[in-house]
C-alpha positions as a LaTeX table, in Angstrom:
\begin{tabular}{lrrr}
\hline
Residue & $x$ (\AA) & $y$ (\AA) & $z$ (\AA) \\
\hline
Met1 & 128.70 & 122.85 & 97.46 \\
Lys2 & 125.54 & 123.53 & 94.85 \\
Lys3 & 126.00 & 119.66 & 93.30 \\
Ile4 & 125.90 & 118.17 & 97.34 \\
Ser5 & 122.86 & 120.20 & 98.01 \\
Leu6 & 121.37 & 119.53 & 94.50 \\
Ile7 & 122.74 & 115.54 & 95.35 \\
Ile8 & 120.41 & 115.85 & 99.14 \\
Ile9 & 117.48 & 116.85 & 97.37 \\
Val10 & 117.37 & 114.64 & 94.80 \\
Leu11 & 117.84 & 111.43 & 97.27 \\
Met12 & 115.46 & 113.49 & 99.92 \\
Cys13 & 112.31 & 113.37 & 96.98 \\
Gln14 & 113.05 & 109.52 & 96.41 \\
Phe15 & 112.98 & 108.65 & 99.61 \\
Thr16 & 109.77 & 110.64 & 100.23 \\
Ala17 & 108.56 & 108.62 & 97.29 \\
Gln18 & 109.63 & 105.53 & 98.08 \\
Ala19 & 108.05 & 105.78 & 101.70 \\
Glu20 & 105.21 & 106.91 & 100.97 \\
Asn21 & 104.86 & 104.48 & 97.66 \\
Val22 & 103.53 & 106.62 & 94.86 \\
Lys23 & 102.48 & 104.98 & 92.10 \\
Ala24 & 100.96 & 106.46 & 89.03 \\
Leu25 & 99.52 & 104.32 & 86.27 \\
Val26 & 99.35 & 106.74 & 83.38 \\
Gly27 & 97.85 & 106.33 & 79.51 \\
Gly28 & 95.62 & 103.38 & 79.75 \\
Met29 & 91.82 & 102.92 & 78.61 \\
Leu30 & 90.29 & 103.51 & 82.12 \\
Ile31 & 87.19 & 101.63 & 83.52 \\
Asp32 & 86.20 & 103.20 & 86.23 \\
Gly33 & 83.27 & 100.94 & 87.34 \\
Phe34 & 80.64 & 103.67 & 87.40 \\
Lys35 & 81.12 & 105.78 & 84.19 \\
Asp36 & 78.92 & 104.09 & 81.12 \\
His37 & 82.41 & 105.49 & 78.83 \\
Pro38 & 85.44 & 104.63 & 79.48 \\
Ile39 & 88.15 & 107.19 & 80.60 \\
Gln40 & 90.48 & 107.60 & 77.34 \\
Asn41 & 94.68 & 108.65 & 78.68 \\
Ser42 & 93.80 & 108.03 & 82.03 \\
Val43 & 96.14 & 108.75 & 84.93 \\
Val44 & 95.28 & 106.35 & 88.38 \\
Ile45 & 97.36 & 107.82 & 91.53 \\
Ile46 & 98.20 & 105.36 & 94.20 \\
Arg47 & 99.38 & 106.32 & 97.45 \\
Asp48 & 100.43 & 103.39 & 99.54 \\
Asp49 & 97.50 & 100.92 & 99.24 \\
Lys50 & 94.71 & 103.58 & 98.29 \\
Ile51 & 93.62 & 105.26 & 95.46 \\
Val52 & 94.25 & 109.33 & 95.60 \\
Ala53 & 93.24 & 110.77 & 92.39 \\
Val54 & 91.62 & 109.65 & 89.13 \\
Gly55 & 92.02 & 111.46 & 85.51 \\
Gln56 & 93.51 & 112.28 & 82.45 \\
Lys57 & 96.67 & 112.80 & 81.27 \\
Gly58 & 97.38 & 116.86 & 81.26 \\
Gln59 & 94.11 & 117.14 & 83.98 \\
Ile60 & 96.15 & 115.55 & 86.87 \\
Glu61 & 99.37 & 116.22 & 88.63 \\
Ile62 & 101.17 & 113.40 & 88.66 \\
Pro63 & 103.45 & 113.88 & 92.04 \\
Gln64 & 107.25 & 114.47 & 91.50 \\
Asp65 & 109.30 & 110.54 & 91.67 \\
Ala66 & 106.13 & 108.56 & 91.57 \\
Glu67 & 107.03 & 105.47 & 89.98 \\
Ile68 & 105.53 & 105.71 & 86.65 \\
Ile69 & 103.93 & 102.55 & 85.06 \\
Ser70 & 102.49 & 103.02 & 81.58 \\
Thr71 & 99.52 & 101.60 & 80.65 \\
Glu72 & 99.13 & 102.84 & 77.19 \\
Gly73 & 97.79 & 100.54 & 75.03 \\
Met74 & 95.68 & 98.73 & 77.80 \\
Thr75 & 92.35 & 98.39 & 79.94 \\
Val76 & 92.63 & 99.35 & 83.10 \\
Leu77 & 89.93 & 98.30 & 85.51 \\
Pro78 & 88.77 & 97.31 & 89.27 \\
Gly79 & 90.13 & 94.22 & 90.43 \\
Leu80 & 87.73 & 91.40 & 89.61 \\
Trp81 & 85.57 & 89.22 & 91.90 \\
Asp82 & 84.20 & 85.72 & 91.75 \\
Met83 & 81.17 & 85.46 & 93.85 \\
His84 & 81.34 & 81.32 & 94.46 \\
Val85 & 84.62 & 79.53 & 94.25 \\
His86 & 85.36 & 76.68 & 96.79 \\
Leu87 & 89.53 & 77.00 & 97.54 \\
Gln88 & 89.19 & 73.44 & 98.75 \\
Ile89 & 88.71 & 71.81 & 95.46 \\
Asn90 & 91.00 & 72.33 & 92.47 \\
Gly91 & 89.04 & 70.66 & 89.29 \\
His92 & 89.49 & 67.06 & 90.40 \\
Ala93 & 86.45 & 64.93 & 89.18 \\
Asp94 & 86.26 & 62.69 & 91.60 \\
Tyr95 & 84.56 & 64.08 & 94.95 \\
Lys96 & 84.54 & 61.14 & 97.20 \\
His97 & 88.42 & 60.24 & 96.57 \\
Trp98 & 89.00 & 63.90 & 96.54 \\
His99 & 87.79 & 64.85 & 100.38 \\
Ser100 & 88.82 & 61.39 & 101.36 \\
Thr101 & 92.05 & 61.82 & 100.80 \\
Tyr102 & 92.97 & 65.33 & 100.77 \\
Pro103 & 91.32 & 66.91 & 104.01 \\
Pro104 & 94.63 & 67.62 & 105.63 \\
Arg105 & 96.50 & 69.46 & 102.98 \\
Phe106 & 93.36 & 71.87 & 102.09 \\
Glu107 & 94.78 & 74.63 & 104.75 \\
Lys108 & 98.81 & 74.48 & 103.80 \\
Glu109 & 98.77 & 72.93 & 100.23 \\
Ile110 & 95.72 & 73.10 & 98.36 \\
Met111 & 93.53 & 76.22 & 99.38 \\
Pro112 & 96.87 & 78.46 & 99.19 \\
Ala113 & 97.44 & 77.50 & 95.68 \\
Ser114 & 94.25 & 78.38 & 94.98 \\
Ala115 & 94.00 & 81.42 & 96.19 \\
His116 & 97.01 & 82.22 & 94.29 \\
Gln117 & 95.86 & 80.99 & 91.22 \\
Leu118 & 92.48 & 83.55 & 91.45 \\
Leu119 & 94.94 & 86.49 & 92.39 \\
Met120 & 97.48 & 85.84 & 89.43 \\
Ala121 & 94.25 & 86.10 & 86.73 \\
Gly122 & 93.04 & 89.23 & 88.21 \\
Val123 & 90.64 & 88.36 & 91.13 \\
Thr124 & 91.18 & 90.39 & 93.71 \\
Ser125 & 88.31 & 89.80 & 95.89 \\
Ala126 & 86.37 & 86.50 & 96.03 \\
Arg127 & 83.73 & 84.61 & 98.43 \\
Asp128 & 84.25 & 81.15 & 98.93 \\
Leu129 & 81.06 & 79.00 & 100.00 \\
Gly130 & 81.59 & 75.93 & 101.24 \\
Ala131 & 84.47 & 75.22 & 103.28 \\
Pro132 & 85.70 & 73.27 & 107.04 \\
Leu133 & 85.56 & 76.41 & 109.41 \\
Glu134 & 88.52 & 76.26 & 111.06 \\
Thr135 & 90.84 & 75.77 & 107.84 \\
Ile136 & 89.04 & 78.34 & 105.52 \\
Ile137 & 88.75 & 81.12 & 108.60 \\
Asn138 & 92.65 & 80.32 & 109.08 \\
Val139 & 93.70 & 80.64 & 105.04 \\
Arg140 & 91.46 & 84.03 & 104.91 \\
Asp141 & 93.40 & 85.57 & 108.08 \\
Ala142 & 96.46 & 84.21 & 106.61 \\
Ile143 & 95.65 & 86.41 & 103.23 \\
Asn144 & 95.14 & 89.21 & 104.83 \\
Arg145 & 97.90 & 89.23 & 107.29 \\
Gly146 & 99.64 & 88.93 & 103.59 \\
Asp147 & 101.25 & 85.39 & 104.89 \\
Ile148 & 100.12 & 84.29 & 101.56 \\
Pro149 & 99.21 & 85.50 & 98.37 \\
Gly150 & 95.54 & 85.48 & 97.02 \\
Pro151 & 92.07 & 87.56 & 96.64 \\
Thr152 & 90.39 & 89.65 & 99.43 \\
Met153 & 88.55 & 86.29 & 100.89 \\
Tyr154 & 84.95 & 86.30 & 102.05 \\
Val155 & 83.99 & 82.79 & 103.53 \\
Ser156 & 81.06 & 81.28 & 104.34 \\
Gly157 & 82.78 & 77.79 & 106.13 \\
Pro158 & 80.40 & 74.83 & 106.21 \\
Phe159 & 76.91 & 74.73 & 104.13 \\
Ile160 & 73.80 & 74.83 & 106.62 \\
Gln161 & 71.58 & 71.92 & 104.96 \\
Lys162 & 68.90 & 69.91 & 106.80 \\
Lys163 & 70.79 & 66.83 & 106.64 \\
Pro164 & 74.61 & 66.72 & 105.13 \\
Tyr165 & 74.98 & 64.12 & 102.56 \\
Pro166 & 77.21 & 61.44 & 103.08 \\
Gly167 & 80.68 & 61.86 & 103.40 \\
Thr168 & 80.36 & 65.34 & 103.30 \\
Glu169 & 80.14 & 66.44 & 107.11 \\
Leu170 & 83.22 & 68.24 & 107.41 \\
Tyr171 & 81.96 & 71.18 & 104.95 \\
Arg172 & 78.46 & 70.34 & 105.61 \\
Trp173 & 76.23 & 71.45 & 108.75 \\
Gly174 & 72.69 & 69.79 & 109.24 \\
Val175 & 70.23 & 71.23 & 111.21 \\
Asp176 & 67.49 & 69.41 & 113.67 \\
Gly177 & 64.93 & 72.29 & 114.70 \\
Ala178 & 64.93 & 76.00 & 115.05 \\
Lys179 & 66.73 & 76.12 & 117.94 \\
Asp180 & 69.69 & 74.06 & 116.28 \\
Ala181 & 69.52 & 75.67 & 112.91 \\
Arg182 & 70.42 & 79.32 & 114.99 \\
Ala183 & 72.81 & 77.31 & 117.21 \\
Lys184 & 74.57 & 76.33 & 114.01 \\
Val185 & 74.40 & 79.96 & 112.41 \\
Lys186 & 75.67 & 81.51 & 115.69 \\
Lys187 & 78.53 & 78.96 & 115.47 \\
Leu188 & 79.41 & 80.50 & 112.44 \\
Ala189 & 78.90 & 83.63 & 112.89 \\
Asp190 & 81.06 & 83.88 & 116.57 \\
Ala191 & 84.27 & 81.86 & 114.10 \\
Gly192 & 83.83 & 85.31 & 112.16 \\
Val193 & 82.29 & 83.91 & 108.77 \\
Asp194 & 81.31 & 86.84 & 105.85 \\
Val195 & 78.09 & 84.52 & 105.08 \\
Ile196 & 76.01 & 81.92 & 105.30 \\
Lys197 & 75.45 & 79.62 & 102.44 \\
Leu198 & 72.10 & 78.02 & 102.91 \\
Ile199 & 70.88 & 74.61 & 100.39 \\
Asp200 & 68.03 & 72.22 & 99.98 \\
Gln201 & 66.12 & 74.76 & 102.06 \\
Asp202 & 62.88 & 72.97 & 100.49 \\
Gln203 & 63.79 & 70.04 & 102.75 \\
Met204 & 64.32 & 71.71 & 106.08 \\
Ser205 & 60.52 & 72.67 & 107.91 \\
Glu206 & 59.43 & 76.33 & 107.63 \\
Ala207 & 60.19 & 77.54 & 111.15 \\
Glu208 & 64.12 & 76.06 & 110.43 \\
Leu209 & 64.60 & 77.99 & 107.16 \\
Met210 & 63.42 & 81.07 & 109.19 \\
Ala211 & 65.59 & 80.53 & 112.01 \\
Val212 & 68.60 & 80.27 & 109.56 \\
Val213 & 68.04 & 83.38 & 107.92 \\
Asp214 & 66.51 & 85.65 & 110.67 \\
Glu215 & 69.91 & 84.58 & 112.84 \\
Ala216 & 72.36 & 85.16 & 110.42 \\
His217 & 70.63 & 88.98 & 109.85 \\
Lys218 & 70.47 & 89.28 & 113.58 \\
Asn219 & 74.25 & 88.88 & 113.09 \\
Asn220 & 74.39 & 91.23 & 110.03 \\
Ile221 & 75.54 & 88.15 & 107.78 \\
Pro222 & 74.15 & 88.01 & 104.49 \\
Val223 & 72.53 & 84.65 & 103.39 \\
Val224 & 73.26 & 83.05 & 100.29 \\
Ala225 & 70.90 & 79.95 & 98.77 \\
His226 & 70.78 & 77.62 & 96.21 \\
Ala227 & 68.45 & 77.59 & 93.51 \\
His228 & 68.25 & 74.49 & 91.87 \\
Arg229 & 64.28 & 73.95 & 92.41 \\
Pro230 & 61.33 & 75.95 & 92.17 \\
Glu231 & 60.66 & 75.12 & 95.58 \\
Glu232 & 63.70 & 76.26 & 97.13 \\
Ile233 & 63.95 & 79.72 & 95.46 \\
Leu234 & 60.19 & 80.26 & 96.80 \\
Leu235 & 61.14 & 79.60 & 100.01 \\
Gly236 & 64.16 & 81.58 & 99.86 \\
Leu237 & 62.32 & 84.49 & 99.19 \\
Lys238 & 59.82 & 84.19 & 102.17 \\
Ala239 & 62.69 & 83.57 & 104.53 \\
Gly240 & 64.44 & 86.79 & 102.78 \\
Val241 & 67.42 & 85.31 & 101.80 \\
Asp242 & 69.90 & 87.85 & 100.19 \\
Asn243 & 71.82 & 86.39 & 97.07 \\
Phe244 & 70.77 & 82.82 & 94.76 \\
Glu245 & 72.95 & 80.77 & 93.31 \\
His246 & 73.41 & 78.98 & 90.14 \\
Thr247 & 70.60 & 78.71 & 87.24 \\
Gly248 & 69.08 & 75.73 & 88.42 \\
Leu249 & 66.04 & 73.34 & 87.44 \\
Ser250 & 67.98 & 70.74 & 85.84 \\
Thr251 & 66.57 & 70.56 & 82.21 \\
Ala252 & 63.27 & 72.62 & 82.65 \\
Pro253 & 62.88 & 74.58 & 80.17 \\
Glu254 & 62.08 & 77.77 & 81.94 \\
Tyr255 & 61.52 & 79.15 & 85.60 \\
Pro256 & 57.79 & 78.92 & 86.04 \\
Pro257 & 55.39 & 81.61 & 86.34 \\
Ala258 & 55.05 & 81.46 & 90.10 \\
Val259 & 58.88 & 81.88 & 90.62 \\
Ile260 & 59.20 & 84.67 & 88.47 \\
Ala261 & 56.11 & 86.56 & 89.75 \\
Gly262 & 58.25 & 86.07 & 92.99 \\
Leu263 & 61.24 & 87.86 & 91.76 \\
Arg264 & 59.50 & 90.86 & 90.18 \\
Glu265 & 57.94 & 91.44 & 93.62 \\
Arg266 & 60.58 & 90.97 & 95.76 \\
Ala267 & 63.15 & 93.25 & 93.12 \\
Ala268 & 60.42 & 95.99 & 93.49 \\
Gln269 & 60.83 & 96.34 & 97.19 \\
Met270 & 63.59 & 99.04 & 97.35 \\
Asn271 & 63.74 & 100.02 & 100.57 \\
Ile272 & 65.64 & 96.57 & 101.43 \\
Gly273 & 67.98 & 96.72 & 98.07 \\
Pro274 & 68.00 & 94.41 & 95.29 \\
Leu275 & 67.98 & 90.46 & 94.81 \\
Phe276 & 71.07 & 89.44 & 93.83 \\
Trp277 & 71.80 & 86.45 & 91.71 \\
Thr278 & 75.02 & 84.85 & 90.66 \\
Pro279 & 74.07 & 82.79 & 87.58 \\
Thr280 & 77.45 & 80.31 & 87.14 \\
Val281 & 76.80 & 79.52 & 83.60 \\
Glu282 & 80.10 & 78.54 & 82.18 \\
Gly283 & 81.07 & 75.73 & 83.83 \\
Leu284 & 77.64 & 74.44 & 81.95 \\
Phe285 & 77.93 & 76.11 & 78.86 \\
Asn286 & 81.77 & 75.24 & 77.96 \\
Tyr287 & 81.49 & 71.50 & 78.93 \\
Asp288 & 81.00 & 70.69 & 75.52 \\
Tyr289 & 83.56 & 72.63 & 73.84 \\
Val290 & 85.76 & 71.19 & 77.00 \\
Lys291 & 85.33 & 67.61 & 76.41 \\
Asn292 & 86.34 & 67.41 & 72.55 \\
Asn293 & 88.95 & 69.87 & 73.05 \\
Thr294 & 90.47 & 68.39 & 76.11 \\
Glu295 & 94.22 & 70.51 & 75.15 \\
Lys296 & 92.36 & 73.04 & 76.97 \\
Leu297 & 92.80 & 70.90 & 80.08 \\
Asp298 & 96.64 & 70.62 & 80.06 \\
Asn299 & 97.13 & 74.77 & 80.56 \\
Asp300 & 99.51 & 74.59 & 83.73 \\
Ser301 & 97.78 & 77.79 & 84.97 \\
Trp302 & 96.32 & 75.79 & 87.49 \\
His303 & 99.44 & 73.54 & 88.32 \\
Leu304 & 100.79 & 76.76 & 90.28 \\
Asp305 & 101.89 & 76.45 & 93.89 \\
Met306 & 100.06 & 72.90 & 93.63 \\
Pro307 & 102.30 & 69.95 & 94.53 \\
Gln308 & 102.95 & 67.41 & 91.38 \\
Asp309 & 101.20 & 64.58 & 93.18 \\
Ile310 & 98.04 & 66.34 & 93.58 \\
Ile311 & 98.32 & 67.59 & 90.04 \\
Asp312 & 98.80 & 63.87 & 88.77 \\
Asp313 & 96.28 & 63.11 & 91.17 \\
Ile314 & 93.78 & 65.91 & 89.01 \\
Lys315 & 95.13 & 64.94 & 85.66 \\
Gly316 & 94.25 & 61.37 & 86.13 \\
Ser317 & 90.58 & 62.43 & 87.28 \\
Ile318 & 89.96 & 64.33 & 83.69 \\
Gln319 & 91.21 & 62.08 & 81.28 \\
His320 & 87.99 & 61.32 & 79.91 \\
Pro321 & 85.98 & 64.42 & 80.52 \\
Asp322 & 83.12 & 62.54 & 78.27 \\
Gln323 & 82.82 & 60.09 & 80.73 \\
Leu324 & 82.51 & 62.18 & 84.01 \\
Pro325 & 79.15 & 61.49 & 85.45 \\
Tyr326 & 79.20 & 65.44 & 87.25 \\
Tyr327 & 78.57 & 66.38 & 83.13 \\
Gln328 & 76.41 & 64.15 & 81.66 \\
Ile329 & 72.83 & 65.76 & 81.95 \\
Thr330 & 74.35 & 68.99 & 81.35 \\
Ser331 & 73.85 & 68.47 & 77.30 \\
Lys332 & 70.45 & 68.85 & 77.85 \\
Arg333 & 70.56 & 71.54 & 80.71 \\
Lys334 & 72.85 & 73.92 & 78.71 \\
Pro335 & 69.91 & 74.78 & 75.83 \\
Thr336 & 67.62 & 75.61 & 78.50 \\
Leu337 & 70.36 & 78.27 & 79.91 \\
Lys338 & 70.08 & 81.31 & 77.84 \\
Arg339 & 66.21 & 81.79 & 78.69 \\
Lys340 & 66.39 & 81.39 & 82.14 \\
Phe341 & 69.13 & 84.13 & 82.19 \\
Gln342 & 67.13 & 86.18 & 80.15 \\
Gln343 & 64.18 & 85.37 & 82.74 \\
Leu344 & 66.47 & 86.58 & 85.72 \\
Ile345 & 67.18 & 90.17 & 84.39 \\
Asp346 & 63.57 & 90.23 & 83.07 \\
Ala347 & 62.61 & 89.88 & 86.43 \\
Gly348 & 64.71 & 93.05 & 87.46 \\
Val349 & 67.33 & 90.90 & 89.96 \\
Val350 & 70.52 & 91.85 & 90.00 \\
Leu351 & 73.29 & 89.42 & 88.07 \\
Met352 & 76.99 & 88.97 & 89.96 \\
Val353 & 79.69 & 86.99 & 88.52 \\
Gly354 & 80.36 & 83.75 & 90.06 \\
Thr355 & 81.74 & 80.45 & 88.31 \\
Asp356 & 81.71 & 77.70 & 91.21 \\
Ser357 & 85.35 & 77.50 & 90.95 \\
Gly358 & 86.90 & 74.37 & 91.55 \\
Ile359 & 84.30 & 71.90 & 90.68 \\
Pro360 & 85.61 & 68.94 & 87.86 \\
Leu361 & 86.97 & 70.65 & 85.19 \\
Lys362 & 87.40 & 74.08 & 86.23 \\
Phe363 & 90.39 & 75.52 & 87.51 \\
His364 & 90.83 & 78.88 & 89.63 \\
Ser365 & 93.37 & 80.51 & 87.03 \\
Gln366 & 90.36 & 80.10 & 84.44 \\
Ser367 & 86.86 & 80.34 & 85.62 \\
Thr368 & 86.45 & 83.99 & 86.02 \\
Trp369 & 87.43 & 85.13 & 82.88 \\
Asn370 & 84.95 & 82.58 & 81.05 \\
Glu371 & 82.67 & 83.24 & 83.09 \\
Met372 & 82.32 & 86.84 & 81.79 \\
Asp373 & 82.51 & 86.03 & 78.11 \\
Ile374 & 79.99 & 83.82 & 78.17 \\
Trp375 & 77.81 & 86.36 & 79.59 \\
Val376 & 78.93 & 89.21 & 76.55 \\
Arg377 & 79.50 & 86.61 & 73.87 \\
Glu378 & 76.46 & 84.10 & 74.71 \\
Met379 & 73.90 & 85.94 & 77.04 \\
Gly380 & 74.04 & 89.10 & 75.34 \\
Val381 & 75.20 & 91.14 & 78.26 \\
Ser382 & 76.82 & 94.03 & 77.25 \\
Pro383 & 80.61 & 94.45 & 78.46 \\
Met384 & 80.33 & 97.31 & 80.36 \\
Asp385 & 77.71 & 95.66 & 82.92 \\
Thr386 & 79.30 & 92.43 & 82.89 \\
Ile387 & 82.14 & 94.39 & 84.06 \\
Arg388 & 79.86 & 95.79 & 87.20 \\
Gly389 & 78.90 & 92.14 & 87.15 \\
Ala390 & 82.14 & 91.40 & 88.26 \\
Thr391 & 83.47 & 94.58 & 90.19 \\
Tyr392 & 81.22 & 96.94 & 91.42 \\
Trp393 & 77.90 & 94.75 & 92.35 \\
Pro394 & 79.75 & 92.27 & 94.11 \\
Ser395 & 81.11 & 94.92 & 96.36 \\
Val396 & 78.15 & 96.29 & 97.33 \\
Met397 & 76.23 & 92.96 & 98.17 \\
Met398 & 79.00 & 92.30 & 100.44 \\
Lys399 & 78.51 & 95.71 & 101.89 \\
Val400 & 81.95 & 96.80 & 100.82 \\
Ser401 & 81.67 & 99.22 & 98.33 \\
Asp402 & 83.05 & 101.88 & 100.40 \\
Gln403 & 86.47 & 100.18 & 100.32 \\
Val404 & 86.50 & 98.59 & 96.87 \\
Gly405 & 84.65 & 97.62 & 93.43 \\
Thr406 & 85.49 & 100.65 & 91.76 \\
Ile407 & 88.70 & 102.97 & 91.02 \\
Thr408 & 87.65 & 105.57 & 92.90 \\
Pro409 & 89.66 & 108.15 & 95.28 \\
Gly410 & 89.84 & 106.52 & 98.48 \\
Lys411 & 89.28 & 103.02 & 97.89 \\
Tyr412 & 91.65 & 100.48 & 97.91 \\
Ala413 & 93.74 & 100.33 & 94.78 \\
Asp414 & 92.95 & 96.47 & 93.82 \\
Ile415 & 93.32 & 97.37 & 89.62 \\
Ile416 & 94.28 & 95.44 & 86.95 \\
Ala417 & 95.29 & 95.65 & 83.44 \\
Val418 & 95.09 & 94.05 & 80.69 \\
Lys419 & 96.77 & 94.74 & 76.57 \\
Gly420 & 93.48 & 95.09 & 74.44 \\
Asp421 & 90.26 & 96.96 & 74.41 \\
Val422 & 87.86 & 94.70 & 76.80 \\
Leu423 & 84.77 & 96.09 & 75.78 \\
Arg424 & 85.61 & 94.57 & 72.14 \\
Tyr425 & 87.26 & 91.17 & 73.27 \\
Met426 & 86.28 & 90.18 & 76.96 \\
Asn427 & 88.18 & 87.13 & 76.51 \\
Leu428 & 91.45 & 89.21 & 76.77 \\
Leu429 & 90.50 & 89.07 & 80.39 \\
Gln430 & 92.63 & 85.39 & 79.85 \\
Arg431 & 95.98 & 87.00 & 80.15 \\
Val432 & 95.78 & 89.54 & 82.72 \\
Asp433 & 99.05 & 91.78 & 82.68 \\
Met434 & 99.19 & 94.00 & 85.96 \\
Val435 & 97.01 & 93.22 & 89.42 \\
Phe436 & 97.61 & 95.45 & 91.86 \\
Lys437 & 96.00 & 94.60 & 95.50 \\
His438 & 95.60 & 97.17 & 97.91 \\
Gly439 & 98.39 & 98.88 & 95.89 \\
Lys440 & 101.04 & 96.17 & 95.88 \\
Arg441 & 101.99 & 95.31 & 92.20 \\
Val442 & 101.58 & 91.44 & 92.49 \\
Lys443 & 101.72 & 90.63 & 89.05 \\
\hline
\end{tabular}
């Protein structure tokens, strides 16, 4: 009788743990996203989709019958963000061919493949900046419902600019006057976008530009804008843009004094929060290496979920990476990147990790860790600040820091684990061993 009772108690305990879905990540070196120093011999308790306790072995009680997952010898850190991706493209070198051939396959094949590749690379949140509106909304919502695997997506839909480039009208919207600018932004807001993407703002009238930013902010939507030219930056600052993208200015050796003065002035306004900047340097910095070491392109991580005919088409387009028109000026731009990057830091902007993932030669399975590696190895950013640029600060910028971005009790369990010490070897992130999204182990 006692044996039967004991069996019943054990089964009930197991059922309770399974019903609550309790996990304990035990033993690893934890970077929580807040502290300047990691927590050794860490314990993270997850119940269902949330983190419920964080601490060290011997100080945190592990629930009886929790699923214990060893992270010994690993770095445990918040799931990464990539703040500039394009799910609709995946490394193909001929945009004209891609966008005239594949839009009918974006929603069901290409975008889901891109999203899954990001997730397997440890990216649990990402921001898509430029895609057909209905398509990207549908993909985002399918991920959120759990229909397809991918990061939690924050999307802009089409770019807003003065006039779309020929053949790009599917994912770029032009504006004709301030009234039309407001109407376009309102249409995006009503569709449920998370951010407005603004480019070529120096080609708009001031009234059009102000209307775009004001309408977005009225709808509580942040605005990100290109920073390719000095006037783009200065006008964006005047309008109140929240986040600039790219280092820009082509081969110019540095940002001019007027731009730096404007950035310093804006960064000093603590009452309206940080000015965010996504420099996207990896693609430019690594191009010379990639064109001379093409074996890197044969890594099949970017094949995941991608139909074979599209894989073959992408391969064909990048057979001669040294000949791609997209990158011919890159060798002259590369020497300017460190100076511009440091100027941004000195001006007081908050840098975030983003990659422009999907552009020629750049795959969703590889771009994010490469950006973080370049920040540390070439740009001189500390590993801890780099990680915060890919975890905490993006969550602040997108106003979800109460939900994700750090390994903190009460937040979603978006967590990754990597064998080895990421603070010493950032490039270990190219092989993420475990990925948890909202408490579910997906890798």
